[in-house]
Short mmCIF file of C-alpha atoms and ligand atoms in Angstrom, two decimals:
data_model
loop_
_atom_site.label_atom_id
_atom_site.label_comp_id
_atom_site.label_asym_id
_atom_site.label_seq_id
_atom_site.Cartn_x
_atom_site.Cartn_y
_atom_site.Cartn_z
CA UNK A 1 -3.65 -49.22 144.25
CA UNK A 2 -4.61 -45.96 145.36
CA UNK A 3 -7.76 -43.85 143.92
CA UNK A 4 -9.94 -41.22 144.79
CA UNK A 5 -13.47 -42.61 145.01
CA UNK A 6 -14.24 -46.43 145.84
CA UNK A 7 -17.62 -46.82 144.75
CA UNK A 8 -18.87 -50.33 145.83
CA UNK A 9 -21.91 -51.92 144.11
CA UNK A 10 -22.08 -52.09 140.03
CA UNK A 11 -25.92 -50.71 139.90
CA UNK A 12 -27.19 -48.26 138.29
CA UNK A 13 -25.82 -45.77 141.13
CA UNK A 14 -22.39 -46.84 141.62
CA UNK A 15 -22.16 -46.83 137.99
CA UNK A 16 -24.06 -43.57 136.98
CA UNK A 17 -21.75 -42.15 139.80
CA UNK A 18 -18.90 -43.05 138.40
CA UNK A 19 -19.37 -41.93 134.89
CA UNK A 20 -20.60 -38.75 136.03
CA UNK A 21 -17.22 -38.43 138.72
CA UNK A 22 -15.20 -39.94 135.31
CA UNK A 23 -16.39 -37.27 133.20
CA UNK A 24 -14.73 -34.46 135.65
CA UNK A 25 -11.27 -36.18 135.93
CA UNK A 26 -12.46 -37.16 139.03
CA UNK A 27 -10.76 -41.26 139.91
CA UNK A 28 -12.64 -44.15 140.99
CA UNK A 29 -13.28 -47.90 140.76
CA UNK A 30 -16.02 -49.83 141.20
CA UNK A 31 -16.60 -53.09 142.81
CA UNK A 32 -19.22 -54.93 141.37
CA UNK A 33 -19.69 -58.96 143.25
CA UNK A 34 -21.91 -59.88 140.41
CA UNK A 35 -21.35 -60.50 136.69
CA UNK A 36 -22.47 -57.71 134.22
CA UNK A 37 -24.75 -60.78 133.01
CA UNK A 38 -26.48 -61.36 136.38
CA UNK A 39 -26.80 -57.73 137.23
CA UNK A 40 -28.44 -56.58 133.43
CA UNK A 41 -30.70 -60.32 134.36
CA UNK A 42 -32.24 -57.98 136.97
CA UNK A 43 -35.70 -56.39 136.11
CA UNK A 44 -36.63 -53.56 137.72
CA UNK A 45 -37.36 -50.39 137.24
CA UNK A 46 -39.18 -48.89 133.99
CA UNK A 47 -40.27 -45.07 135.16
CA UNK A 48 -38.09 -42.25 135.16
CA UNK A 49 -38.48 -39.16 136.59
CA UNK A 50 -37.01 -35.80 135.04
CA UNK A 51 -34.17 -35.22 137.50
CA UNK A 52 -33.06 -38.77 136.98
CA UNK A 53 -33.02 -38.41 133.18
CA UNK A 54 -31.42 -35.36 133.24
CA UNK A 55 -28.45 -36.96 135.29
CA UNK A 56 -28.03 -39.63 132.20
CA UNK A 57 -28.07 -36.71 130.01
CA UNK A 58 -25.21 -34.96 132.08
CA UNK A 59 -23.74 -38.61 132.22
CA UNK A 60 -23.48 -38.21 128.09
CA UNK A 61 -25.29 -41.49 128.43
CA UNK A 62 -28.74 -40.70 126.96
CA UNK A 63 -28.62 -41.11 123.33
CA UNK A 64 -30.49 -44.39 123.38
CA UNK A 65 -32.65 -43.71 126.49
CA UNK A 66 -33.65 -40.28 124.32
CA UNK A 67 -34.83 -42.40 121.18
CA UNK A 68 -35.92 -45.31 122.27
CA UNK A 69 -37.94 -44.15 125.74
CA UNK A 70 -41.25 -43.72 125.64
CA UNK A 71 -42.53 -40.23 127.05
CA UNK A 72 -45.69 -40.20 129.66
CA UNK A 73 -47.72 -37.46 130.07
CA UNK A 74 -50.27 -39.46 132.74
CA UNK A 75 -51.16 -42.46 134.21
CA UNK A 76 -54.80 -44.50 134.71
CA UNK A 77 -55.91 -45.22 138.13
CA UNK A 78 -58.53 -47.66 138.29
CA UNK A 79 -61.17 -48.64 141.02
CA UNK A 80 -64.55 -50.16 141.75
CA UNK A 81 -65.36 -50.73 137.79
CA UNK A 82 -64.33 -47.52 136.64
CA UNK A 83 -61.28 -45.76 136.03
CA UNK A 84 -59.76 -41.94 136.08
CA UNK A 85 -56.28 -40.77 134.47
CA UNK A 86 -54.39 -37.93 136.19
CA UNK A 87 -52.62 -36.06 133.66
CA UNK A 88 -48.94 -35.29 134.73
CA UNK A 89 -48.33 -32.36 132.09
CA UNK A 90 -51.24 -30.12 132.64
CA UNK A 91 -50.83 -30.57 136.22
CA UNK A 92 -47.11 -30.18 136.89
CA UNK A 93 -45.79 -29.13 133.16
CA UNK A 94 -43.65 -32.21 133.07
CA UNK A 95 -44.03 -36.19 132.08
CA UNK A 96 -42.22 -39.10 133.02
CA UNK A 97 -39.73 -41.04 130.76
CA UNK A 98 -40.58 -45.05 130.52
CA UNK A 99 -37.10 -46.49 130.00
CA UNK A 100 -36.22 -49.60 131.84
CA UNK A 101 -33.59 -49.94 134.41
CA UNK A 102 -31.95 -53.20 132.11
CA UNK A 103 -31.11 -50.51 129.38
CA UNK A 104 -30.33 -47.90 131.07
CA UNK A 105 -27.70 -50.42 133.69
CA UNK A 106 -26.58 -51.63 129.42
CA UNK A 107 -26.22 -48.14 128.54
CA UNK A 108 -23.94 -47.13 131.64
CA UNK A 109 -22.02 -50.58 131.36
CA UNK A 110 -20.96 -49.81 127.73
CA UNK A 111 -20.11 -45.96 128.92
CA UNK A 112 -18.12 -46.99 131.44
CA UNK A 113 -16.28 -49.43 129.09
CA UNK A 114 -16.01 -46.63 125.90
CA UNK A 115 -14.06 -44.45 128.94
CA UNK A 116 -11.69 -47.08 129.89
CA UNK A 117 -13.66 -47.30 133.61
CA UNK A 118 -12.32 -49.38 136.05
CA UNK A 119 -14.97 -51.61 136.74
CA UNK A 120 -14.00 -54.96 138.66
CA UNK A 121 -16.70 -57.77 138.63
CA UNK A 122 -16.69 -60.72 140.87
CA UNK A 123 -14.96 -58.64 143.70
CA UNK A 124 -16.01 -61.09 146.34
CA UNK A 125 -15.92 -60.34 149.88
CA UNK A 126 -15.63 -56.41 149.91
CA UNK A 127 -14.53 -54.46 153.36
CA UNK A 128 -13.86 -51.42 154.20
CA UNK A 129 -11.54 -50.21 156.50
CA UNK A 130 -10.63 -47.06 158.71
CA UNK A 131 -13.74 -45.55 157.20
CA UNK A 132 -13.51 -42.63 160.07
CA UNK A 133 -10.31 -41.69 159.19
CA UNK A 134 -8.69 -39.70 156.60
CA UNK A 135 -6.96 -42.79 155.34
CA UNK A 136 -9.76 -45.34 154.45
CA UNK A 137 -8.89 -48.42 152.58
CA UNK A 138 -10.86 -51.47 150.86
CA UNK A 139 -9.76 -54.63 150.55
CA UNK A 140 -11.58 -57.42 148.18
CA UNK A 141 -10.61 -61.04 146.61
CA UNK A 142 -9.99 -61.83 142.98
CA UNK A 143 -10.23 -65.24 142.57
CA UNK A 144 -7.36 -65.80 145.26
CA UNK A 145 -5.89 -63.01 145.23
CA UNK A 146 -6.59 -59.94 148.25
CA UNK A 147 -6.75 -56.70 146.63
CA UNK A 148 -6.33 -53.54 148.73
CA UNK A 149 -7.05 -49.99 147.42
CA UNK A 150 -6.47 -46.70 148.93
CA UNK A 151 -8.94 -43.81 148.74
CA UNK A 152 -9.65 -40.39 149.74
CA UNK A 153 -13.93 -41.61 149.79
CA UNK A 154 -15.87 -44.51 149.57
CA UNK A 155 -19.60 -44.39 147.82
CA UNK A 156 -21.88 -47.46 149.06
CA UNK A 157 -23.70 -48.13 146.21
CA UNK A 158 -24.47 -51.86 147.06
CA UNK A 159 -28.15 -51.60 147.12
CA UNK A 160 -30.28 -53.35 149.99
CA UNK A 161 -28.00 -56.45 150.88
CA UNK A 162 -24.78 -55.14 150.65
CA UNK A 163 -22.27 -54.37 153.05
CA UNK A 164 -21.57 -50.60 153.24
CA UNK A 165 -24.68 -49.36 155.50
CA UNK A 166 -23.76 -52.36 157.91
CA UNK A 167 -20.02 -50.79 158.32
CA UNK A 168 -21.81 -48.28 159.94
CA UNK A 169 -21.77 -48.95 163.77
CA UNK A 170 -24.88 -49.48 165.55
CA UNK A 171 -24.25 -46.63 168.17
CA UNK A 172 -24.55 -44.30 165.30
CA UNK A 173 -26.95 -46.02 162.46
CA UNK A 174 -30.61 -46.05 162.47
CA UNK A 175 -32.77 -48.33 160.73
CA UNK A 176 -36.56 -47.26 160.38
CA UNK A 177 -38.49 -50.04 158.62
CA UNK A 178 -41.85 -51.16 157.28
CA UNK A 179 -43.06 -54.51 156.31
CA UNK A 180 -46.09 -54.75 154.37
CA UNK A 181 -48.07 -58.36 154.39
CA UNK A 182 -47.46 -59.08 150.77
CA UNK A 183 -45.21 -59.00 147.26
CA UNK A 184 -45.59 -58.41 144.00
CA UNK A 185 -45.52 -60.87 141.25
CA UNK A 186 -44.17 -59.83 137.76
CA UNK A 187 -44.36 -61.09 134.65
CA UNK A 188 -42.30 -59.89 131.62
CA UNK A 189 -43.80 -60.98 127.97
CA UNK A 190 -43.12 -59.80 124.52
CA UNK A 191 -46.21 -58.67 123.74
CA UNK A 192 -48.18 -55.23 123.35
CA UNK A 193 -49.06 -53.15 125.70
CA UNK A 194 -52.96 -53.35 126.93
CA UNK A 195 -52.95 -49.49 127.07
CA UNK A 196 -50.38 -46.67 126.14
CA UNK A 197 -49.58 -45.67 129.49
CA UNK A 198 -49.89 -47.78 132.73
CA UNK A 199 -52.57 -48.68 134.81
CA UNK A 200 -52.69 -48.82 138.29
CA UNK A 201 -55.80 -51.04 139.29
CA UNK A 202 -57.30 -51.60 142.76
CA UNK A 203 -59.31 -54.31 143.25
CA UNK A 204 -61.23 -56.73 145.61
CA UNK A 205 -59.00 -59.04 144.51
CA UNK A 206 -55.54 -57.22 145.39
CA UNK A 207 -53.69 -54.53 143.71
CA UNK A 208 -52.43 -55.06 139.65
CA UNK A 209 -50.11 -52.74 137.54
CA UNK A 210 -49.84 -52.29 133.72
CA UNK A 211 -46.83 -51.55 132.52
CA UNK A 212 -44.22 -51.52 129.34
CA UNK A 213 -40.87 -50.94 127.65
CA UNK A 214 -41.81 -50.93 124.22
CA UNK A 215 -44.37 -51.41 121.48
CA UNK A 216 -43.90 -55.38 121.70
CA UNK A 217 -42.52 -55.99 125.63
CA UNK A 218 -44.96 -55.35 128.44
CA UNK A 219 -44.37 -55.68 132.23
CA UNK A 220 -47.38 -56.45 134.18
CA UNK A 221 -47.60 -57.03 138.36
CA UNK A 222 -50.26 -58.83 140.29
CA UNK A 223 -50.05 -58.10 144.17
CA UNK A 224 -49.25 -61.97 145.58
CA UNK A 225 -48.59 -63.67 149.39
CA UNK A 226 -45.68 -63.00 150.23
CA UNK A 227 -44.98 -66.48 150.85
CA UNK A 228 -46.01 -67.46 146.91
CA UNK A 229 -42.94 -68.70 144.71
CA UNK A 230 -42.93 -68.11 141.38
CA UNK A 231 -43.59 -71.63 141.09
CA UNK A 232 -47.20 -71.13 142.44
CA UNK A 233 -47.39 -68.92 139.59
CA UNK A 234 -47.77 -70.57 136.20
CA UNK A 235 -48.05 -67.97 133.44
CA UNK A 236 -52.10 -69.47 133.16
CA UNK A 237 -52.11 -68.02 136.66
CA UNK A 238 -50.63 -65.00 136.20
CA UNK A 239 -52.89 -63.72 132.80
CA UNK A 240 -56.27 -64.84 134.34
CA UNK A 241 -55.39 -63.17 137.49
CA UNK A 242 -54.48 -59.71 136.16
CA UNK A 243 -57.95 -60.12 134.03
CA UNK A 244 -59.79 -60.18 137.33
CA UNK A 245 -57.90 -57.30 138.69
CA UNK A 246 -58.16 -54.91 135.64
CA UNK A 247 -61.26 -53.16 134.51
CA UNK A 248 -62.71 -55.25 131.66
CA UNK A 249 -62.48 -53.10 128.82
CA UNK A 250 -58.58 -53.45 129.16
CA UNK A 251 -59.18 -56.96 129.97
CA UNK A 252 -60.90 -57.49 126.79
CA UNK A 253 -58.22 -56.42 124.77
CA UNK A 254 -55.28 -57.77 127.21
CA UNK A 255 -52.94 -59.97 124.45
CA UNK A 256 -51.22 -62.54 126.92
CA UNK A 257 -48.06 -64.69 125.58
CA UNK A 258 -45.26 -66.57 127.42
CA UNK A 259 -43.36 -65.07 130.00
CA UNK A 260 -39.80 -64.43 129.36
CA UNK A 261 -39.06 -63.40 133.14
CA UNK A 262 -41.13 -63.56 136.58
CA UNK A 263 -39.81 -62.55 139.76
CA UNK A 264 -41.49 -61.79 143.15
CA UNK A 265 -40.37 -58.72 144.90
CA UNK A 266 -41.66 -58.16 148.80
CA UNK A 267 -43.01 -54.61 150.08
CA UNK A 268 -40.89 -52.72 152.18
CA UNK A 269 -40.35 -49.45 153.14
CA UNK A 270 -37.04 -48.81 154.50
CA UNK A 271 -34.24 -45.85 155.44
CA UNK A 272 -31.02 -45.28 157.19
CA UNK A 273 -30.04 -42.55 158.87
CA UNK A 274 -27.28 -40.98 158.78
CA UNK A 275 -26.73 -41.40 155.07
CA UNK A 276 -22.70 -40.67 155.89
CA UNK A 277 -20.35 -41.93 158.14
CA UNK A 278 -16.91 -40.76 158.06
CA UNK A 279 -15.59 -41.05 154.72
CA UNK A 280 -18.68 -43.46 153.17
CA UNK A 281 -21.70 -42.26 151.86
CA UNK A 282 -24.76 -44.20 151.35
CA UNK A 283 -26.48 -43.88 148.30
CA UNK A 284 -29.67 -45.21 146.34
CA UNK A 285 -30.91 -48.99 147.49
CA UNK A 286 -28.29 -49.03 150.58
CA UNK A 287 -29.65 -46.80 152.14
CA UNK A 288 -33.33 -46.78 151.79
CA UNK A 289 -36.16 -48.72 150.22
CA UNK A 290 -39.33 -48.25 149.17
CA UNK A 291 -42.39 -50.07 147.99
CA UNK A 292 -42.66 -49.99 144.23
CA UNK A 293 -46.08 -49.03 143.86
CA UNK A 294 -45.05 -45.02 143.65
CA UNK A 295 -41.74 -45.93 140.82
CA UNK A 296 -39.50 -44.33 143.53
CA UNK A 297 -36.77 -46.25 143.94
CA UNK A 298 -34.00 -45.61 141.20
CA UNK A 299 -35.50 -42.07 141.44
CA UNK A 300 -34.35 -41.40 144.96
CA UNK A 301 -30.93 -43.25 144.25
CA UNK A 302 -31.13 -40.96 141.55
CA UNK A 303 -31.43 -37.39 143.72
CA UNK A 304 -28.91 -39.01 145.97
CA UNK A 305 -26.63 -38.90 143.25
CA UNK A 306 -26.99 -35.50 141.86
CA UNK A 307 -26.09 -34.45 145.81
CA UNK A 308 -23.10 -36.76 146.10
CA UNK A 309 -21.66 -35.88 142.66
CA UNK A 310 -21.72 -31.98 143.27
CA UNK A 311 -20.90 -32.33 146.94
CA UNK A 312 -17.79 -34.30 146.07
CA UNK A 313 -17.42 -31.67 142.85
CA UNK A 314 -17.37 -28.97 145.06
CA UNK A 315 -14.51 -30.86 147.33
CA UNK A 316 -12.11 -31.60 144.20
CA UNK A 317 -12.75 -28.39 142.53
CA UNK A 318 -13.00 -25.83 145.25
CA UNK A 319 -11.51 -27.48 148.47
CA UNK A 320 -15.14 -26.73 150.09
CA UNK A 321 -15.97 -29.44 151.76
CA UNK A 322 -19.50 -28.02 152.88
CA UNK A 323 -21.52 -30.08 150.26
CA UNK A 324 -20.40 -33.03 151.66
CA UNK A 325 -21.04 -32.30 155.64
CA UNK A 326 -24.90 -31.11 154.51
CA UNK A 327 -25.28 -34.28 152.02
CA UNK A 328 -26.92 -36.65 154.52
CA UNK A 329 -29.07 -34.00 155.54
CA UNK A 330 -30.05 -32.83 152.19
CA UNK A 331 -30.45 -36.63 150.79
CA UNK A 332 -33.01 -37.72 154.00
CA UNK A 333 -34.79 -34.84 153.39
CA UNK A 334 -36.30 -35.81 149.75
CA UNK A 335 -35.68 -39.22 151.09
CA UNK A 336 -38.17 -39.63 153.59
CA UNK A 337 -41.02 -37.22 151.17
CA UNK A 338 -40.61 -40.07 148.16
CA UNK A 339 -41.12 -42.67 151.43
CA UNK A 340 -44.52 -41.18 152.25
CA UNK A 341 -45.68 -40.91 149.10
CA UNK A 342 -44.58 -44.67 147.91
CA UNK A 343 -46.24 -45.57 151.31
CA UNK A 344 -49.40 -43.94 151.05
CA UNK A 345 -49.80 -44.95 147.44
CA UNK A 346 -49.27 -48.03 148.47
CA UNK A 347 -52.09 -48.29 150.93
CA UNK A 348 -54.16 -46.57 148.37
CA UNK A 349 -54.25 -49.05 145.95
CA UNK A 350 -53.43 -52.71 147.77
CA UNK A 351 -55.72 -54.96 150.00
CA UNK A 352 -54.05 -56.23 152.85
CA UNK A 353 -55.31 -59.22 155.19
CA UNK A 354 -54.58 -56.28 158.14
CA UNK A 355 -57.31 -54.15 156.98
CA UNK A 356 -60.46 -53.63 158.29
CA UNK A 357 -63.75 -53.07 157.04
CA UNK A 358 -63.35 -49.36 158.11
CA UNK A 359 -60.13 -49.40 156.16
CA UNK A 360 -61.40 -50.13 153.06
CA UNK A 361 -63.89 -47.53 153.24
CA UNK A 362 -61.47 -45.15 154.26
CA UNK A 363 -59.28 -46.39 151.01
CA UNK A 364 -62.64 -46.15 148.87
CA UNK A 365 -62.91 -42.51 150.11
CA UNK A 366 -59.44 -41.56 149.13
CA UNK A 367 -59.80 -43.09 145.80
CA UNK A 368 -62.98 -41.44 145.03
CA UNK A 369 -61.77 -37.98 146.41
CA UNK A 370 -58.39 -38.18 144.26
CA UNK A 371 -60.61 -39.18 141.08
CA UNK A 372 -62.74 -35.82 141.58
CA UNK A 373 -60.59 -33.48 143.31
CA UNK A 374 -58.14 -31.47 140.68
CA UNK A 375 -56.41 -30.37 143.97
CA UNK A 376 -55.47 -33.48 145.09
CA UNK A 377 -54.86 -35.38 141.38
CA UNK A 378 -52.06 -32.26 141.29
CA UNK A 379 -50.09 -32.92 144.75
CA UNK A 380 -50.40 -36.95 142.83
CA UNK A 381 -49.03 -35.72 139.69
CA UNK A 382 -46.58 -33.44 141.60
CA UNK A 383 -44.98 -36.55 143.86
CA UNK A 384 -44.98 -39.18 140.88
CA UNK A 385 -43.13 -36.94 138.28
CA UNK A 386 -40.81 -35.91 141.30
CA UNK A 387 -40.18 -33.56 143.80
CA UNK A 388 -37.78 -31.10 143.36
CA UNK A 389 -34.38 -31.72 144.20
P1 RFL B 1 -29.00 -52.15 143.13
O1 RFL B 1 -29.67 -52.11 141.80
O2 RFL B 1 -29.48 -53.15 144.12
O3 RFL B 1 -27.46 -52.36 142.86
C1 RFL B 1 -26.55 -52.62 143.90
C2 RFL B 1 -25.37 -53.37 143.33
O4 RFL B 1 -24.43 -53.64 144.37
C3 RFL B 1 -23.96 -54.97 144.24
N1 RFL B 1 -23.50 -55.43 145.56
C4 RFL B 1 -22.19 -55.55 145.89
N2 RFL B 1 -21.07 -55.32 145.19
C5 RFL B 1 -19.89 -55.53 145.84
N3 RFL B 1 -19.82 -55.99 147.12
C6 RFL B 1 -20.91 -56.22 147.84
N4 RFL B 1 -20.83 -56.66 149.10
C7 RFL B 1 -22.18 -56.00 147.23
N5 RFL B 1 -23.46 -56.14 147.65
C8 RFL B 1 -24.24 -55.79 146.62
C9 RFL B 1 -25.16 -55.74 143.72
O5 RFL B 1 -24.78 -56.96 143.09
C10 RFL B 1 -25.78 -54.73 142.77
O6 RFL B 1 -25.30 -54.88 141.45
O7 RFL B 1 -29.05 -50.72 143.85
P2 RFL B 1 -28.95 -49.24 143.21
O8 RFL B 1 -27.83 -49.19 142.21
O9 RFL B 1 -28.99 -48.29 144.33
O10 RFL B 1 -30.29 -49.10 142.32
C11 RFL B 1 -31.54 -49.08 142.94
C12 RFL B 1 -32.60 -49.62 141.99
O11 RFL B 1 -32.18 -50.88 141.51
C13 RFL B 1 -33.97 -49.73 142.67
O12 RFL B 1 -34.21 -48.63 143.51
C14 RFL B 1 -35.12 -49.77 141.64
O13 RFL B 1 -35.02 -50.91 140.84
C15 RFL B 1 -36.48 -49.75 142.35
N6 RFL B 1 -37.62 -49.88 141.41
C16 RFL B 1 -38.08 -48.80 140.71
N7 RFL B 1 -37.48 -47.60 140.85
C17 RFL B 1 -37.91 -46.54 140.08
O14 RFL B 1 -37.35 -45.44 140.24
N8 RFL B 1 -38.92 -46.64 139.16
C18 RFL B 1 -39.57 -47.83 138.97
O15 RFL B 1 -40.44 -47.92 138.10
C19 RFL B 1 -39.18 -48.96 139.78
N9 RFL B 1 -39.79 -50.16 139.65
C20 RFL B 1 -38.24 -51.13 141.28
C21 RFL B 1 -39.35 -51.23 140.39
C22 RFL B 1 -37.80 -52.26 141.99
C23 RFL B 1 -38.45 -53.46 141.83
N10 RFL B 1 -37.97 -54.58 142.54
C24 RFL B 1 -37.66 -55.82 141.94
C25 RFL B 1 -37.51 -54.40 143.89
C26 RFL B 1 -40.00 -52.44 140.23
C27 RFL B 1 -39.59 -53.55 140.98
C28 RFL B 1 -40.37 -54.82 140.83
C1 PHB B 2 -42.29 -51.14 135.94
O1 PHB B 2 -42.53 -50.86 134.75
O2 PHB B 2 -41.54 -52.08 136.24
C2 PHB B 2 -42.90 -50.34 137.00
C3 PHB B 2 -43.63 -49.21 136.68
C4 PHB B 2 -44.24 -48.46 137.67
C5 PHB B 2 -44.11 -48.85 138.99
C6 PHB B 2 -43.37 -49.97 139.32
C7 PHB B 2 -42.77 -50.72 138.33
O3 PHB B 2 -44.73 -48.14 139.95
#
C-alpha cells in the first residue's frame, strides 16, 4: 500500500490530523494499537483552549463540541481558607471551552468513519523504516499478517509510550525531563458540579481540583503518593479527602455519588527535541508532557497540529517545503512556554515532601501576590486560555 501521510497513534492528534489532512485531499492512514473502545475508556482532558477549538471547527468536527461544551470565562483559585477567581474574559477577551477529551476522541472517531478514513485498530507492533530517506516505509501486524505501507511522511502521534520519538537515534534526540514526587487521583461521578467553573484548591493537605463535563458528570482530582493504587482509594476516601482540601463553603454543598471511573496519573514534565527527524514528525503526547495542573496537554498537541497541518499544506499545495524545515523550531518554541507555565502552576498549588519550610512561604507569597495583583492574575489568564500560536 502506498500513501502520503502515515500517522501512527489513534489519539486525538493522529486523528484530528488526519481529518484535517482528509479534508484537503491530502492521503493518510492511521495506526491505532488499541481498540476505539479502550482508547474512548481513556479520561483525560476536559479544558480547551481557543486555538484548539478552532482546529475542530476547521476539522468540520464541532457541531456537538459547539452545543454541548460548556463556555468558561474564569476559574477559582483557592488558598489558606479563602479563595480568589481570575476572570479569563476581562483579562485576555477570551474563555476556555470545557469539552472532554472522550467526546471530542467520539466526535473525531465518527468523522473519520462518515469520510471513509482509513483507520486500522489493533496494528500491533508498528516500525518505521528508512525514516531519513525519501522513501520511508512502515510495516505493522494484523492478526498474522505483516503489513507494509509506503509514504512520502510519517506523523508520530503515539502519545508518551509509543514508538515514534524512540526511532529517533540517540546521537540526535534529546530528552529533558522532570519528575515530580507525586500523582493525581481522579474520580469521575455522575453528579453536579460543586461550582460552575473549576476550582483549583491548595491546601495543607495537598493540592485538589474541581472539575466537570456537564450539568450531572463532575471530574474531581485529589493530589495522591505516587506509589497509591487506586485500590488505596475507596470512593469513602476519595469524597472525604477532597472535603478537607476544598474551602468549606464548596465543601458544604459538595454532592458525592459512586464513581464511575478512577485513575491515577503521575506528574511529569517532559520534551523532546528535535520534534523532526527526517521524514517523522513528533507531535502532541510523543513528544512532550506536561503536568496537568495548567490543562496543557491536548492544547500543545493541539498547536503542534495547526503547524504540521499547514507545514505539510504548504508542501502538497505549493511544493514549499519551508514550513516543514521551521516546524520543529516553531512547535518547541510554544512548547517549552506551556512547560513553564504547567510547571510553575504546578509548584504553585501542590505540597511536595521536597519542600521546605522556606518553600512554602515562598508558595504562600506567590499565591497571595497573584490573588491581589491584576498584573499578574492577567499573564495567569493570558497562559491558561493560551498563548498565541
Ligand atoms: P494520546 O492520547 O496518548 O494518544 C496516543 C495514541 O497512540 C497510540 N499508540 C500507538 N499506536 C500504534 N502503535 C504504537 N506503537 C502506539 N503507541 C501508542 C495509543 O494507544 C493512543 O491511542 O496522545 P495525543 O493524541 O498526543 O493526545 C494527548 C492528550 O491525550 C493529552 O495531552 C491530554 O490528555 C493531557 N491532559 C489535558 N490536556 C489538556 O489540554 N487539557 C486538560 O484539561 C487536560 N487534562 C490531561 C488532563 C491528561 C491527564 N492524564 C491522565 C495524563 C488530565 C489528566 C488526568
Ligand atoms: C479535567 O477536567 O480533567 C481537568 C481540568 C483542568 C485541569 C486538568 C484536568 O487542569
Amino acid at each position: 500500500m502506498r500513501t502520503q501521510v502515515v500517522i501512527v497513534g489513534g489519539g486525538p492528534s493522529g486523528l484530528l490530523l488526519s481529518q484535517l489532512l482528509h479534508l484537503k485531499g491530502i492521503d493518510n492512514v492511521v495506526l491505532e494499537r488499541r481498540t476505539r473502545d479502550y482508547v474512548l475508556g481513556r479520561i483525560r482532558a476536559g479544558v480547551l483552549e481557543t486555538g484548539m477549538v478552532d482546529l475542530m471547527r476547521e476539522a468540520q468536527v464541532a457541531k456537538r463540541m459547539d452545543t454541548e461544551g460548556f463556555t468558561h470565562s474564569g476559574t477559582v483559585i483557592a488558598f489558606g481558607g479563602g479563595q480568589f477567581r481570575i476572570d479569563f474574559v476581562e483579562h485576555t477577551g477570551r474563555p476556555v471551552m470545557v469539552y472532554g477529551q472522550t467526546e471530542l476522541t467520539r466526535d473525531l472517531y465518527d468523522a473519520r468513519a462518515a469520510l471513509g478514513g482509513k483507520v486500522i485498530h489493533r496494528a500491533m507492533g508498528v516500525c518505521l523504516h528508512q525514516v531519513d530517506t525519501d522513501a520511508p516505509y512502515v510495516t505493522y501486524m494484523l492478526g498474522d499478517t505483516e503489513h507494509r505501507i509506503e509514504c512520502d511522511f510519517i506523523a508520530g502521534c503515539d502519545g508518551f509510550h509509543g514508538i515514534s520519538r524512540q526511532t529517533i537515534p540517540d546521537s540526535v534526540r534529546r530528552d529533558y525531563e522532570k519528575l515530580y514526587p507525586s500523582g493525581w487521583m481522579g474520580l469521575l461521578s455522575e453528579t453536579p458540579p460543586v461550582h460552575e467553573e473549576l476550582v483549583y484548591s491548595d491546601s495543607p493537605r495537598g493540592f485538589a481540583l474541581c472539575s466537570m463535563r456537564n450539568e450531572n458528570l463532575s471530574r474531581y482530582y485529589v493530589q495522591c503518593l505516587l506509589s497509591d493504587t487506586v485500590e488505596d482509594w475507596s470512593d469513602e476516601r476519595f469524597w472525604a479527602e477532597l472535603k478537607k482540601r476544598i474551602p468549606q463553603e464548596f465543601a458544604a454543598k459538595l454532592v458525592t455519588g459512586p464513581s464511575i471511573e478512577k485513575s491515577i496519573a503521575p506528574l511529569r514534565s517532559f520534551v523532546t527535541e528535535p520534534m523532526r527527524w527526517g521524514q517523522l514528525f513528533l507531535a502532541g503526547d510523543a513528544a512532550h508532557i506536561v503536568p496537568p495542573t495548567g490543562a496543557k496537554g491536548l492544547n500543545t498537541a493541539a498547536s503542534d497540529l495547526q503547524y504540521l497541518y499547514h507545514a505539510l499544506l504548504r508542501y502538497y499545495q505549493d511544493q514549499d517545503p519551508s514550513g516543514l524545515d521551521g516546524y520543529s523550531a516553531k512547535a518547541l518554541a510554544r512548547v517549552w512556554k506551556a512547560e513553564r507555565f504547567s510547571w510553575e502552576m504546578t509548584h504553585l498549588l501542590h505540597r511536595f515532601p521536597t519542600q521546605t519550610a522556606f518553600d512554602l512561604r515562598m508558595q504562600q507569597a506567590d499565591l497571595g501576590f497573584l490573588a491581589e495583583n491584576v498584573a499578574a492574575q492577567k499573564v495567569f489568564a493570558q497562559n491558561y486560555v493560551g498563548l498565541p500560536y
